[in-house]
Structure formats: structure tokens, C-alpha cells
mmCIF file of C-alpha atoms in Angstrom:
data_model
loop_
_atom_site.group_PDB
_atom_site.id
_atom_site.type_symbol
_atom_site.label_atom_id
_atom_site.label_comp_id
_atom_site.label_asym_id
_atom_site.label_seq_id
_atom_site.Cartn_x
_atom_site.Cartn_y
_atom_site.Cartn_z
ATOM 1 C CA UNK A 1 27.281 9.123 5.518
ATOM 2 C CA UNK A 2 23.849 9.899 7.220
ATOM 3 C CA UNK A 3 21.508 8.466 4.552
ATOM 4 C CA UNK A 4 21.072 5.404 2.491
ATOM 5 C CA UNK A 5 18.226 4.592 -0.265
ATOM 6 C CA UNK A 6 17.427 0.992 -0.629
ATOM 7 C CA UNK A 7 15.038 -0.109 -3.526
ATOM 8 C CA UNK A 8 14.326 -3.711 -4.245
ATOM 9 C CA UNK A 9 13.173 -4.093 -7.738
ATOM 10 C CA UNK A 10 11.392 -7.055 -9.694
ATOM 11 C CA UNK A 11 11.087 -6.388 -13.286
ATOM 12 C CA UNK A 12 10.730 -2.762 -13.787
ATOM 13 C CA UNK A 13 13.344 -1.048 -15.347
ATOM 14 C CA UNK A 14 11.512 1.489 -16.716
ATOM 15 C CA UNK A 15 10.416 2.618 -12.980
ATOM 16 C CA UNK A 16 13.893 2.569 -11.592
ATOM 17 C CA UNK A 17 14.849 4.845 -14.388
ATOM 18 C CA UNK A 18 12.049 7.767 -13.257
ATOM 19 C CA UNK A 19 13.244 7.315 -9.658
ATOM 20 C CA UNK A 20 17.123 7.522 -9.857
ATOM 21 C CA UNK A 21 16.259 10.271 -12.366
ATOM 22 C CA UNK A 22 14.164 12.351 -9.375
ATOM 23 C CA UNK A 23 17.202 11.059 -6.812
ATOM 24 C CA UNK A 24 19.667 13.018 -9.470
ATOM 25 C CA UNK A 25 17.370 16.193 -8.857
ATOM 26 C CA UNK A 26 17.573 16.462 -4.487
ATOM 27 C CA UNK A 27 18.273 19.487 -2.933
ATOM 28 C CA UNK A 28 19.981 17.650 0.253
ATOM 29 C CA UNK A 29 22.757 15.818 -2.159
ATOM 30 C CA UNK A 30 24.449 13.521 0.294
ATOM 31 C CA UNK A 31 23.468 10.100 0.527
ATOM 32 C CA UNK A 32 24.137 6.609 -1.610
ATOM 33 C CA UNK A 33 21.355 4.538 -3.692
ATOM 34 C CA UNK A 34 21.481 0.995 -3.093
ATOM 35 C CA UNK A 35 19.511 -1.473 -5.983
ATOM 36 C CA UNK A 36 19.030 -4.356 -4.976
ATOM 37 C CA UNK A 37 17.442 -6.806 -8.065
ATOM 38 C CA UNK A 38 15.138 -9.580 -6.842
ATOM 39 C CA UNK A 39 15.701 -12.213 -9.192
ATOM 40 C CA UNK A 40 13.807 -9.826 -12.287
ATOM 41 C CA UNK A 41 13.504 -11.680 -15.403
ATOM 42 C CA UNK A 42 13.901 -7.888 -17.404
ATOM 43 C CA UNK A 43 16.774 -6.673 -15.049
ATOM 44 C CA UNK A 44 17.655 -2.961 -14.628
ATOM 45 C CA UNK A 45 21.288 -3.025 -14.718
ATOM 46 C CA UNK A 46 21.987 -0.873 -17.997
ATOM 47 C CA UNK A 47 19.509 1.254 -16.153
ATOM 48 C CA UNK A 48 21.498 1.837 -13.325
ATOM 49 C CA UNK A 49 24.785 2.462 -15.522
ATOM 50 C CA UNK A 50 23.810 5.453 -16.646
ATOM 51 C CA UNK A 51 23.920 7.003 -13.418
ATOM 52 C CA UNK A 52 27.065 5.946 -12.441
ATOM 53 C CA UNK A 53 29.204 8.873 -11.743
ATOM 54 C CA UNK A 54 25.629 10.977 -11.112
ATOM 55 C CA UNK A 55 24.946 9.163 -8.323
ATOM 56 C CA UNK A 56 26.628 7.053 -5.388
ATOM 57 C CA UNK A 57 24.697 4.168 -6.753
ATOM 58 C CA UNK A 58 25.367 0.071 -5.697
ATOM 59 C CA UNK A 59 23.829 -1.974 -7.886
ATOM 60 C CA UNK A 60 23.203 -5.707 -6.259
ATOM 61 C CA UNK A 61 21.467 -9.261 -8.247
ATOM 62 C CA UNK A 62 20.599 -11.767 -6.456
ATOM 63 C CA UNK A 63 17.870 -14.741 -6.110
ATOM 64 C CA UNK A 64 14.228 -14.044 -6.114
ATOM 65 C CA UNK A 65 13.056 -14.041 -2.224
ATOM 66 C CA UNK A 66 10.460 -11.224 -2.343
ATOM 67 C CA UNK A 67 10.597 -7.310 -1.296
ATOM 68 C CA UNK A 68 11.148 -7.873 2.192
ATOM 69 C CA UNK A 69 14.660 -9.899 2.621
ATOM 70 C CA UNK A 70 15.463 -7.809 -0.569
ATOM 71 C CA UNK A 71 15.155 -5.114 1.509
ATOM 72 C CA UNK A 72 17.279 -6.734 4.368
ATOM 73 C CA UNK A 73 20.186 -7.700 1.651
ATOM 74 C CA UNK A 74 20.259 -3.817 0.602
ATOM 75 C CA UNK A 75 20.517 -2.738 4.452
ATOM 76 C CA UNK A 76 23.628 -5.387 4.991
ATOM 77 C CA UNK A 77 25.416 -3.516 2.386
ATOM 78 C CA UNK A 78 24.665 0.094 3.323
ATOM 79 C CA UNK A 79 26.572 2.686 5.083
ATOM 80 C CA UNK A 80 24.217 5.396 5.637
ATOM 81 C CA UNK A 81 23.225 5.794 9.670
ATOM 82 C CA UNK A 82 19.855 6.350 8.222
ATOM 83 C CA UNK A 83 18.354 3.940 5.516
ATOM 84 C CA UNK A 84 15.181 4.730 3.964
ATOM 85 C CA UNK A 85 13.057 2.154 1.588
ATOM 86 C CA UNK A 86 11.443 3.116 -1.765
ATOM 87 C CA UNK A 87 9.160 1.150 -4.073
ATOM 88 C CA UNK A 88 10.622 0.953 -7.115
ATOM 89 C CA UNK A 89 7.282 2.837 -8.195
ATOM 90 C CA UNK A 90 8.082 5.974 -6.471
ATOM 91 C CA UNK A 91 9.382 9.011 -7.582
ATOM 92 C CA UNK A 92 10.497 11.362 -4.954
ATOM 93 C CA UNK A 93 10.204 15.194 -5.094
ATOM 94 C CA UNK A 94 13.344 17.520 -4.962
ATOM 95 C CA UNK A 95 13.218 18.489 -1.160
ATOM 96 C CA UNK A 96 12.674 15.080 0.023
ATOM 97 C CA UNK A 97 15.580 14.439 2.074
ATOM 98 C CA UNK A 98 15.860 18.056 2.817
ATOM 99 C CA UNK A 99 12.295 17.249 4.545
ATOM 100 C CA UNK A 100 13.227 14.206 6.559
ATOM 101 C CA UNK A 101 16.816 15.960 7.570
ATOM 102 C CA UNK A 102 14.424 19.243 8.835
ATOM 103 C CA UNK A 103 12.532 16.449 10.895
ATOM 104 C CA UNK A 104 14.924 14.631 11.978
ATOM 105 C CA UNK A 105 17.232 17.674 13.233
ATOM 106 C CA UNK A 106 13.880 18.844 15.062
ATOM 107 C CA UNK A 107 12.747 15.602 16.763
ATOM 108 C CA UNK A 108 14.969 12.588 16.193
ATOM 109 C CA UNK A 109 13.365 8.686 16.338
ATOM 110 C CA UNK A 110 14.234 5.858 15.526
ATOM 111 C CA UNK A 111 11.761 5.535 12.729
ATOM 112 C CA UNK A 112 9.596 7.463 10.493
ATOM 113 C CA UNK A 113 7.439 7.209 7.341
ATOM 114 C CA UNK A 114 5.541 9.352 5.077
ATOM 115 C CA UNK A 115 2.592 10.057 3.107
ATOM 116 C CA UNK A 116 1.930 9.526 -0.920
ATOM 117 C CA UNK A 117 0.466 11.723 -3.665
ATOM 118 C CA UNK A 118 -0.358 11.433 -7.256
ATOM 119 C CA UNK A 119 1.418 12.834 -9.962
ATOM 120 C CA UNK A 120 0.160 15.257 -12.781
ATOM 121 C CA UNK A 121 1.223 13.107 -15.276
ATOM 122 C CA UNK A 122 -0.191 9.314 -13.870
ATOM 123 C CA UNK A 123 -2.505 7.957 -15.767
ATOM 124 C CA UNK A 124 -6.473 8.767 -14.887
ATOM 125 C CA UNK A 125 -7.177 5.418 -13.006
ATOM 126 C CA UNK A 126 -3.450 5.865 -10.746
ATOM 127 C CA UNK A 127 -5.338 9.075 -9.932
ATOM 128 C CA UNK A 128 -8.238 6.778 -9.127
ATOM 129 C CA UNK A 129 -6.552 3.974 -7.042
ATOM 130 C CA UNK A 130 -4.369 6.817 -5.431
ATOM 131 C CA UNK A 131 -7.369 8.933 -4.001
ATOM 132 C CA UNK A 132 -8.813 5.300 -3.029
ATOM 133 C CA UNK A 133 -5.747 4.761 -1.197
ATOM 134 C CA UNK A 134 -5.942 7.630 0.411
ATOM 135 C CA UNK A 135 -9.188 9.475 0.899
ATOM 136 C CA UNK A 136 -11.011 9.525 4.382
ATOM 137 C CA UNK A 137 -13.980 8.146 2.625
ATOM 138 C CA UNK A 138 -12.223 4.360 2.213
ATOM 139 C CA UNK A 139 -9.174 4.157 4.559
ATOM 140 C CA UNK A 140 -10.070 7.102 7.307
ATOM 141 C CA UNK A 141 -7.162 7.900 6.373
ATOM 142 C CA UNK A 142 -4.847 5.703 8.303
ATOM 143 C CA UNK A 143 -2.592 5.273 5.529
ATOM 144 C CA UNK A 144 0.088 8.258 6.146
ATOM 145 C CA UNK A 145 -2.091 11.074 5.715
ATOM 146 C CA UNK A 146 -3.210 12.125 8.804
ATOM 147 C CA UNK A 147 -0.892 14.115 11.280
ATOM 148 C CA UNK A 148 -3.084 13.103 14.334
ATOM 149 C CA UNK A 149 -2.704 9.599 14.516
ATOM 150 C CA UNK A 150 -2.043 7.600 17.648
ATOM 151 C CA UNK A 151 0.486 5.713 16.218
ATOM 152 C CA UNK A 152 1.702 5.845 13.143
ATOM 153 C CA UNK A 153 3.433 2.805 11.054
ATOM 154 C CA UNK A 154 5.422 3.901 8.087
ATOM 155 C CA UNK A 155 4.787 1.562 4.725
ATOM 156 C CA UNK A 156 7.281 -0.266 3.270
ATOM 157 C CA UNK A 157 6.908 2.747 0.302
ATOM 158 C CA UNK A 158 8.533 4.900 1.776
ATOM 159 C CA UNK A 159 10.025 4.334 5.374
ATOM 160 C CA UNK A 160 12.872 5.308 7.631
ATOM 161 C CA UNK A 161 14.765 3.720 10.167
ATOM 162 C CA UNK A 162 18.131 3.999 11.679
ATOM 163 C CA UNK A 163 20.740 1.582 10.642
ATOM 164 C CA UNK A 164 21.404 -0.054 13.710
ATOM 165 C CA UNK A 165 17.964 -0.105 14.660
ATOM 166 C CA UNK A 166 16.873 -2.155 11.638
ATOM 167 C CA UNK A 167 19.350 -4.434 12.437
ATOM 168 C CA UNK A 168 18.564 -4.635 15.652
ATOM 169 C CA UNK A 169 15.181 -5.898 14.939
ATOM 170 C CA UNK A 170 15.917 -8.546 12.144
ATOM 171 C CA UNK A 171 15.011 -6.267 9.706
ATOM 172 C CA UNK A 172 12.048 -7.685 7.364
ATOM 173 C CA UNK A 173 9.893 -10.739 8.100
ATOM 174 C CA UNK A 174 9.764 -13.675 5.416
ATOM 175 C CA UNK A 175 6.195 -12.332 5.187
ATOM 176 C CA UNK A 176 5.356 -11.943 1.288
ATOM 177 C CA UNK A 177 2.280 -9.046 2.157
ATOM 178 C CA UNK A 178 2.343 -7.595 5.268
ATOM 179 C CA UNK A 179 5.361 -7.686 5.963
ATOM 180 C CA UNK A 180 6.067 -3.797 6.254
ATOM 181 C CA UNK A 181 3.477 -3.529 8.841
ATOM 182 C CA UNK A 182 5.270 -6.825 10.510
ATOM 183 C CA UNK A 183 8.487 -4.584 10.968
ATOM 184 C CA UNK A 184 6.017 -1.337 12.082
ATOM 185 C CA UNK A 185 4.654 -3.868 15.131
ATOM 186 C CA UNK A 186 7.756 -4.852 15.874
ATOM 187 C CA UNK A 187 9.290 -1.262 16.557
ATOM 188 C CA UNK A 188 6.576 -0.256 18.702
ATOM 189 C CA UNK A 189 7.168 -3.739 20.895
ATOM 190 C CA UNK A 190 10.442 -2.505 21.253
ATOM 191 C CA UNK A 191 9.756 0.801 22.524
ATOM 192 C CA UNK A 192 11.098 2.519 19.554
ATOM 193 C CA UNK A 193 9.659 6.221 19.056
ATOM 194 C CA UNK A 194 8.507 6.067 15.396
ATOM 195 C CA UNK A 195 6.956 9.236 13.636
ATOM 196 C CA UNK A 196 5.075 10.783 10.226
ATOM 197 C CA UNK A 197 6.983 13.400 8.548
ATOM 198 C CA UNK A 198 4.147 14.988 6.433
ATOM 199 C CA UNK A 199 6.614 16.853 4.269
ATOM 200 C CA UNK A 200 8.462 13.623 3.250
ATOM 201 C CA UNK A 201 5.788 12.696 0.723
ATOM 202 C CA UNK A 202 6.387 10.567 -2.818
ATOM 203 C CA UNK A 203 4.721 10.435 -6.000
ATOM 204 C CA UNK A 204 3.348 6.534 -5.624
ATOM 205 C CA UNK A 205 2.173 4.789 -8.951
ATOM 206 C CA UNK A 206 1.234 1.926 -7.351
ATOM 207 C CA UNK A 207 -1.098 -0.123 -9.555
ATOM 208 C CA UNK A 208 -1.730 0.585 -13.001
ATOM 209 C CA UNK A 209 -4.842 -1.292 -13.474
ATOM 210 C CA UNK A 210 -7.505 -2.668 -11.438
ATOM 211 C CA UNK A 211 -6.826 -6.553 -11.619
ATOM 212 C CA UNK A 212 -3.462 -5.738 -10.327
ATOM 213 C CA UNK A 213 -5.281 -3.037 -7.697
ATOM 214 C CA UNK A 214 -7.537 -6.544 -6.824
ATOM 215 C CA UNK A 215 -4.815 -8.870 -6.257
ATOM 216 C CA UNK A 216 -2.985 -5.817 -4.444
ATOM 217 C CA UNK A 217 -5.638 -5.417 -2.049
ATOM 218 C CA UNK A 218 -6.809 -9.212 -1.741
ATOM 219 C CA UNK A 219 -3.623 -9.781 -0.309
ATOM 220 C CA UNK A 220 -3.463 -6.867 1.932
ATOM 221 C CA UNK A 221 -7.220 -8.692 3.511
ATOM 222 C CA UNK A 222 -5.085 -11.672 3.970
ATOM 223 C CA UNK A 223 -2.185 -9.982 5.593
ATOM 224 C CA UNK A 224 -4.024 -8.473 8.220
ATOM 225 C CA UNK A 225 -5.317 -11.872 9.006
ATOM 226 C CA UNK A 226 -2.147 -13.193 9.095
ATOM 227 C CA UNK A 227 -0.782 -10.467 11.379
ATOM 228 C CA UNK A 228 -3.833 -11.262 13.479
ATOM 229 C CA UNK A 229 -1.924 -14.791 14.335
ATOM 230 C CA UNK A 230 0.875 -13.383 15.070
ATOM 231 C CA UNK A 231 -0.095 -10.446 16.409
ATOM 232 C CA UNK A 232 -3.906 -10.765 18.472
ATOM 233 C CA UNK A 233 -3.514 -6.965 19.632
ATOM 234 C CA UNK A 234 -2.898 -5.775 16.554
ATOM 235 C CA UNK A 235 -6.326 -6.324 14.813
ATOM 236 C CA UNK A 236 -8.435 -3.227 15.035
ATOM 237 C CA UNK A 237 -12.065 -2.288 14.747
ATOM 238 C CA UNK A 238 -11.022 -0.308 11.441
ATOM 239 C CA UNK A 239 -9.357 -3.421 10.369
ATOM 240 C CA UNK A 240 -13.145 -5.168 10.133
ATOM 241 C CA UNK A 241 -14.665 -2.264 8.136
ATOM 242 C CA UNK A 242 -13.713 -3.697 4.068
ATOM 243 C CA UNK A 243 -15.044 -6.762 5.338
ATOM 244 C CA UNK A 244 -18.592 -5.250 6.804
ATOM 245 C CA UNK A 245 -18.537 -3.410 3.680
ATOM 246 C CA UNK A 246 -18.193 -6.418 1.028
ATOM 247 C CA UNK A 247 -21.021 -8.431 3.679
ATOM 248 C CA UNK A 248 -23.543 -5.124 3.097
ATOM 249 C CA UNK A 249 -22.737 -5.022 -0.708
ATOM 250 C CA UNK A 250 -23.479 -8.860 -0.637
ATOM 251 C CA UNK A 251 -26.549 -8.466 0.874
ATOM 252 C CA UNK A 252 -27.864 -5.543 -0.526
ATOM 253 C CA UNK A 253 -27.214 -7.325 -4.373
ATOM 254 C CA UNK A 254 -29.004 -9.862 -3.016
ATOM 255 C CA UNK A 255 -32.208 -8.163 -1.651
ATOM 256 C CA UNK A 256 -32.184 -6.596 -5.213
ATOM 257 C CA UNK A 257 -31.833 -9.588 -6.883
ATOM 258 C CA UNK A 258 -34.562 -10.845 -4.515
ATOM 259 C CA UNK A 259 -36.981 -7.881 -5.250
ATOM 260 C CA UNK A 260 -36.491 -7.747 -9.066
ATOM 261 C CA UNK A 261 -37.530 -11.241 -9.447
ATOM 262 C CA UNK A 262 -40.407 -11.047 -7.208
ATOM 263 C CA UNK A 263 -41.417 -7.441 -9.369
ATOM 264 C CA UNK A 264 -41.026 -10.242 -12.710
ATOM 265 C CA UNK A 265 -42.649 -12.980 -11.911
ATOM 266 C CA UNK A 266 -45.475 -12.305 -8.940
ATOM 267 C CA UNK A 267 -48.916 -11.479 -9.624
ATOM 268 C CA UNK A 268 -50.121 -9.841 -6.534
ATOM 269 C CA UNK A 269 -49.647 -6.569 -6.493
ATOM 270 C CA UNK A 270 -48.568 -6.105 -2.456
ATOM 271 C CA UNK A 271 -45.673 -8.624 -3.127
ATOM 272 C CA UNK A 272 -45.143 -6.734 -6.868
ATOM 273 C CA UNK A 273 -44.929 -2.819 -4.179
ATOM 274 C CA UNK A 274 -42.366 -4.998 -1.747
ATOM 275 C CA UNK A 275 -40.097 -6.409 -4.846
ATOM 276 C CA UNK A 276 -39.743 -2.209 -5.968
ATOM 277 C CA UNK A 277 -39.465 -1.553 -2.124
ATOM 278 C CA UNK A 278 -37.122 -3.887 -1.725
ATOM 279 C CA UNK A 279 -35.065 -2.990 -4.685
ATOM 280 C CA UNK A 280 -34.899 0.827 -3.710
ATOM 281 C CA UNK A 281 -33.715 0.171 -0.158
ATOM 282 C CA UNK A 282 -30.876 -2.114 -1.626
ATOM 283 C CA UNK A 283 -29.517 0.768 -4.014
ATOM 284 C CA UNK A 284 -29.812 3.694 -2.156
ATOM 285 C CA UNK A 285 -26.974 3.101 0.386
ATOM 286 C CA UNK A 286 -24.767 2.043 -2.890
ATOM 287 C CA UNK A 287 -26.000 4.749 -4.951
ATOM 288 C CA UNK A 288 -25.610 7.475 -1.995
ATOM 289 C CA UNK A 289 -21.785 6.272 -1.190
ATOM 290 C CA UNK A 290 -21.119 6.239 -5.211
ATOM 291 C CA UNK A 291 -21.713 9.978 -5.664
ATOM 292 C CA UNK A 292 -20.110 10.802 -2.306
ATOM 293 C CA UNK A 293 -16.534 8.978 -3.789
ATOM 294 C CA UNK A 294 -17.398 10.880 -7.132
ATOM 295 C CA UNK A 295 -18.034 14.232 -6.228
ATOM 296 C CA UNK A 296 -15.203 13.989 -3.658
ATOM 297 C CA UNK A 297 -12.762 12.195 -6.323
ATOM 298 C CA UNK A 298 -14.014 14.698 -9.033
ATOM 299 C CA UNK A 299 -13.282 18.012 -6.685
ATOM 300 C CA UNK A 300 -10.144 16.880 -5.310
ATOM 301 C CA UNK A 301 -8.658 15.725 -9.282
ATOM 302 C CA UNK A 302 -10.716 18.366 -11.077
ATOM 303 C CA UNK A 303 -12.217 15.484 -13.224
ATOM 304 C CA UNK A 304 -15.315 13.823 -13.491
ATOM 305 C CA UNK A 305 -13.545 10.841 -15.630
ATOM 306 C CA UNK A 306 -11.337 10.188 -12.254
ATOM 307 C CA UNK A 307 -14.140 10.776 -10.022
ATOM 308 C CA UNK A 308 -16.284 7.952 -11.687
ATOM 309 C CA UNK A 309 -13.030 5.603 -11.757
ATOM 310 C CA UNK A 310 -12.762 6.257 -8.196
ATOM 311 C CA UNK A 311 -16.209 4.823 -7.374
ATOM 312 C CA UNK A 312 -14.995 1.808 -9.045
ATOM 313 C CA UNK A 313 -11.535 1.994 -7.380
ATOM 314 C CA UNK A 314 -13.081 2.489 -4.248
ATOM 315 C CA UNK A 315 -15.299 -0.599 -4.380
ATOM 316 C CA UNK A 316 -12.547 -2.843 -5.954
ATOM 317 C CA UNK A 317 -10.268 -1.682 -2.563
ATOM 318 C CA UNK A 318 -12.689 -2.461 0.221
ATOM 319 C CA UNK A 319 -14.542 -5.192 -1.763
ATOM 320 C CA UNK A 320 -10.842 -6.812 -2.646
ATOM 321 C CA UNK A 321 -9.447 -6.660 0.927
ATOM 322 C CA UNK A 322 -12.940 -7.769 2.160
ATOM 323 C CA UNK A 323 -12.371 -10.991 0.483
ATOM 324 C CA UNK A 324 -8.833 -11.566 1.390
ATOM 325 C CA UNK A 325 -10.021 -10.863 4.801
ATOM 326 C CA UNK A 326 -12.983 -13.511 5.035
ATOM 327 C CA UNK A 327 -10.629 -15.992 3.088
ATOM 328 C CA UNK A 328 -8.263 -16.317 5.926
ATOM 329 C CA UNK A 329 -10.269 -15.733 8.545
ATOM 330 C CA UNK A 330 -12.004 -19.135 6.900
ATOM 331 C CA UNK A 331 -8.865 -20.818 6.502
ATOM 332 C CA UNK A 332 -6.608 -19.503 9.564
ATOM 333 C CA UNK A 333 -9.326 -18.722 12.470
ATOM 334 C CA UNK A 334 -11.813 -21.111 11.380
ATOM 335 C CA UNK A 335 -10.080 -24.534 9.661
ATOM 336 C CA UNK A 336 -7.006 -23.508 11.339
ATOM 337 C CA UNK A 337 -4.472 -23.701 8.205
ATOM 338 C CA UNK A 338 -1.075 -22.638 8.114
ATOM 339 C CA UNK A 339 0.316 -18.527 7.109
ATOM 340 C CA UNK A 340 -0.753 -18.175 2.814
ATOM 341 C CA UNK A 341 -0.829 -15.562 -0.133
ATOM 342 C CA UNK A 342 -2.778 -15.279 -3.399
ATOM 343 C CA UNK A 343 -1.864 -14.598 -7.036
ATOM 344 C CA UNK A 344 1.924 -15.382 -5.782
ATOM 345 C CA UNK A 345 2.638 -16.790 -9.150
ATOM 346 C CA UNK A 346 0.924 -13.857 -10.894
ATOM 347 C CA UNK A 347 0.694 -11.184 -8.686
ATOM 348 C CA UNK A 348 2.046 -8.371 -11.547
ATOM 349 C CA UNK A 349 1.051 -9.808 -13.986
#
């Protein structure tokens, strides 16, 4: 067998069902589905029942320990020389695998990843946290979507790695965010060739509102700080950008602030002309960005609903990870603390 699926799940059965369903529907037809349950309080297991006998489908429960040594306890008990991880919120088109077999038989590596789209029918703020997640305009699109990348490192989403290779390495860090980028460093330390199949692309709900999208990315600012420690060469000019951003949007609400009340309560009219000064030079950079996320968002989704949600996606994403970031930089770089997380006891909730 050439190809294994691994999914760790954590109480959504409803998800599992959509992707087994789009599993049933691949052209390329030979492969096995391994489920591995994390401890779910709403498990999945009449869920994967039903497609017993539609698919080669392994169905594992076992202790909560998080995605990543869920992942690991999948990849023990697979046979494919290929495995490839899914969310459990991905649904994969029909010539998925036929995509990462036409790559594979035209370059093999060791590892590979690709990119991930939005569905028709996800809701209109999906659409909006998808084209943050994605668009040049908030990630530069170092996220999967780009074919010219120096290096690429496949998220935990949807990623491929031989068998043996995983193995090799450990497989997954006890890392609870970050931990899929964790792996990614650790292939290219070992001199692994690694690649981005463009064509291997899923439908990614990812969060379905934005206090989940908040924790999501407040945690991601934290990870990379926490890679930092581990990792010194891994941190990257790009890598500073949420946080620049949230530190301009800080001070620019202040200098507003600043300018309004000196407009309210001054009585000279030179300090009244800087207050109105003031306050135009602190929205027009926020203003200018807004409509450039809109009428981006709006021409790529053929909405003007989405394109507004995006402006607020986009600020919750660099704004979110900006604070994550500063957080640990505070508490690992500065007060020198030990590895943390937010929202662990909430996090999808």
C-alpha cells in the first residue's frame, strides 16, 4: 500500500463525516483512512461505521494528548509507504491523491504539503478567515500558496511524508501549537528534500467564528516564539511583521485618542488644527489598508459582505498573533519562563 490518511479528531463528528464522505469520492482509490480519536467527549465512532466496507478505514480511541502525538499514534499503526495528515476540518477534492501520485511519480521527496481553498458552500466569515489566511496582503503568502518559495514547510492540514521518514524523525513534537512547523524544521535539519504540490489543495474550514480565529492565531504568535527557543535560526523578518502591525495600530488609536480629546476640550485653536491633524494622520494608514483587504476580499469572493468581514478577519489575524507574539517574547525572552499556550482549556470552545 503506497498511501495512508491519518486524521486526529477531537469532538467533531460532524466534520469527519464530510471528509470520509469526499475520501469515498477519489479518483486514485488505493489507500487506507486511519481515525485516530483524541480523547473527544462527542466521539465519531458511529460516524466512521458507516463507511466500513466503503472505505479501508481504522478507527483508533485513545487518551486526550493533543493533535500532534495523535498524529504519531495514527502513523504507528499505518501501512501506507506514504502517510499524509488531514484536519479533521478538511474536505479533499476528487483528484487529490491523483495530484500528489502525478508529483510524486515526477519528482519524489521525502516530504510535501499543499495549499488550502474555500468552499462554495462555507459560511461568509470561513470565506473571510480563509482569504485572511491566505491573501498576499496579510501572510505574503507564505502559507502554501506560493510556488516560488525558498523553502517550503507543509502544515500539519494537509502534509506528506514518507513512512519511514516520519519515523525516522520522532514524528510530532509534544508541542500543543507549533508543532507542525516543529516537524517542518526538523526535516530540513536533516537534509530531507521537502516540496509544495500546488495541485494537492483542500477545502479548509478552519475557524468558524472569530473568537475561535483569535485564540487560533494568539497561539500561533506564541508558537513562533516558542520555536524561536528552540530554534534561533528559524525566526524570520516576516515572522516580526503581526507584531509591527498590532504596535502601529496601538499607536495610531492612541494618537487619535490623543487628538480627539485635545479637538474636545482645548481652547486654542492651533492645538484644536493639531488634535484634527493628528486624528487624520492616525486613520488614514487604517482606513487605506481597510479598503485595500475589502476591495481585494470583495473581487476575489464576488461579495462585498465577505470583503468587509475580511477587513475584520484580517485585523483579528495579525492583531491576534501580534499579541501572542509580544506575550512570549515578555515571558520567554524577557522574564525567561518556561515553553506555554493560551485558551488550552477552551481553545474550541
Amino acid at each position: 500500500m503506497k498511501y495512508s490518511f491519518v486524521i486526529p479528531v477531537f469532538n467533531r463528528p460532524d466534520e469527519v463525516d464530510e471528509l470520509l464522505d469526499s475520501l469515498t469520492r477519489q479518483s486514485l482509490s488505493t489507500f487506507e483512512v486511519v481515525v485516530v480519536e483524541d480523547g473527544s467527549q462527542v466521539p465519531c465512532h458511529d460516524v466512521c461505521a458507516r463507511y466500513v466496507g466503503k472505505l479501508d478505514l481504522h478507527y483508533f480511541s485513545k487518551p486526550n494528548s493533543g493533535p500532534g502525538q495523535s498524529r504519531n499514534y495514527g502513523v504507528e499503526r499505518a501501512r501506507g509507504e506514504y502517510v499524509i495528515i488531514l484536519d479533521s476540518d478538511v474536505v479533499v477534492p476528487p483528484g487529490y491523491l491523483q495530484a500528489v501520485d502525478d508529483e510524486l511519480q515526477r519528482e519524489s521527496c521525502e516530504a510535501f504539503g499543499g495549499p488550502d481553498r474555500a468552499a462554495d458552500s462555507f459560511t461568509p466569515t470561513q470565506k473571510a478567515i480563509s482569504y485572511s489566511m491566505t491573501s498576499f496582503f496579510t501572510t505574503g503568502g507564505i502559507r502554501g500558496g506560493k510556488k516560488k518559495l525558498d523553502k517550503f514547510y507543509p502544515r500539519s492540514f494537509n502534509m506528506g511524508i514518507r513512512r519511514d521518514v516520519y519515523q525516522q524523525l520522532g514524528g510530532f513534537s509534544k508541542m500543543r501549537f507549533g508543532e507542525d512547523i516543529d516537524f517542518s524544521i526538523r526535516i530540513f535539519k536533516a537534509g530531507l528534500h521537502c516540496r509544495l504540490f500546488p495541485g494537492a489543495w483542500v477545502y479548509h474550514k478552519r475557524r468558524t467564528d472569530f473568537r475561535k480565529f483569535w485564540r487560533q492565531v494568539f497561539n500561533s504568535g506564541i508558537a513562533r516564539i516558542n520555536l524561536y527557543k528552540k530554534y534561533p535560526d528559524s525566526l524570520k523578518l516576516v515572522h516580526l511583521l503581526p507584531m509591527v502591525f498590532t504596535l502601529g495600530v496601538i499607536f495610531l488609536a492612541l494618537l487619535f485618542i490623543d487628538g480627539l480629546l485635545t479637538c474636545l476640550f482645548s481652547a486654542s485653536s492651533d492645538a484644536s488644527s493639531w488634535g484634527l491633524d493628528a486624528m487624520e494622520l492616525a486613520l488614514a494608514p487604517l482606513i487605506l489598508y481597510s479598503l485595500l483587504i475589502f476591495a481585494d476580499s470583495a473581487r476575489q469572493n464576488h461579495s462585498m459582505k465577505i470583503g468587509l468581514l475580511s477587513v475584520r478577519a484580517a485585523f483579528t489575524q495579525l492583531m491576534g498573533y501580534g499579541c501572542g507574539f509580544l506575550q512570549a517574547w515578555w515571558r520567554r525572552c524577557v522574564r525567561g519562563q518556561d515553553e506555554f499556550a493560551a485558551y488550552e482549556k477552551n481553545f474550541y470552545k
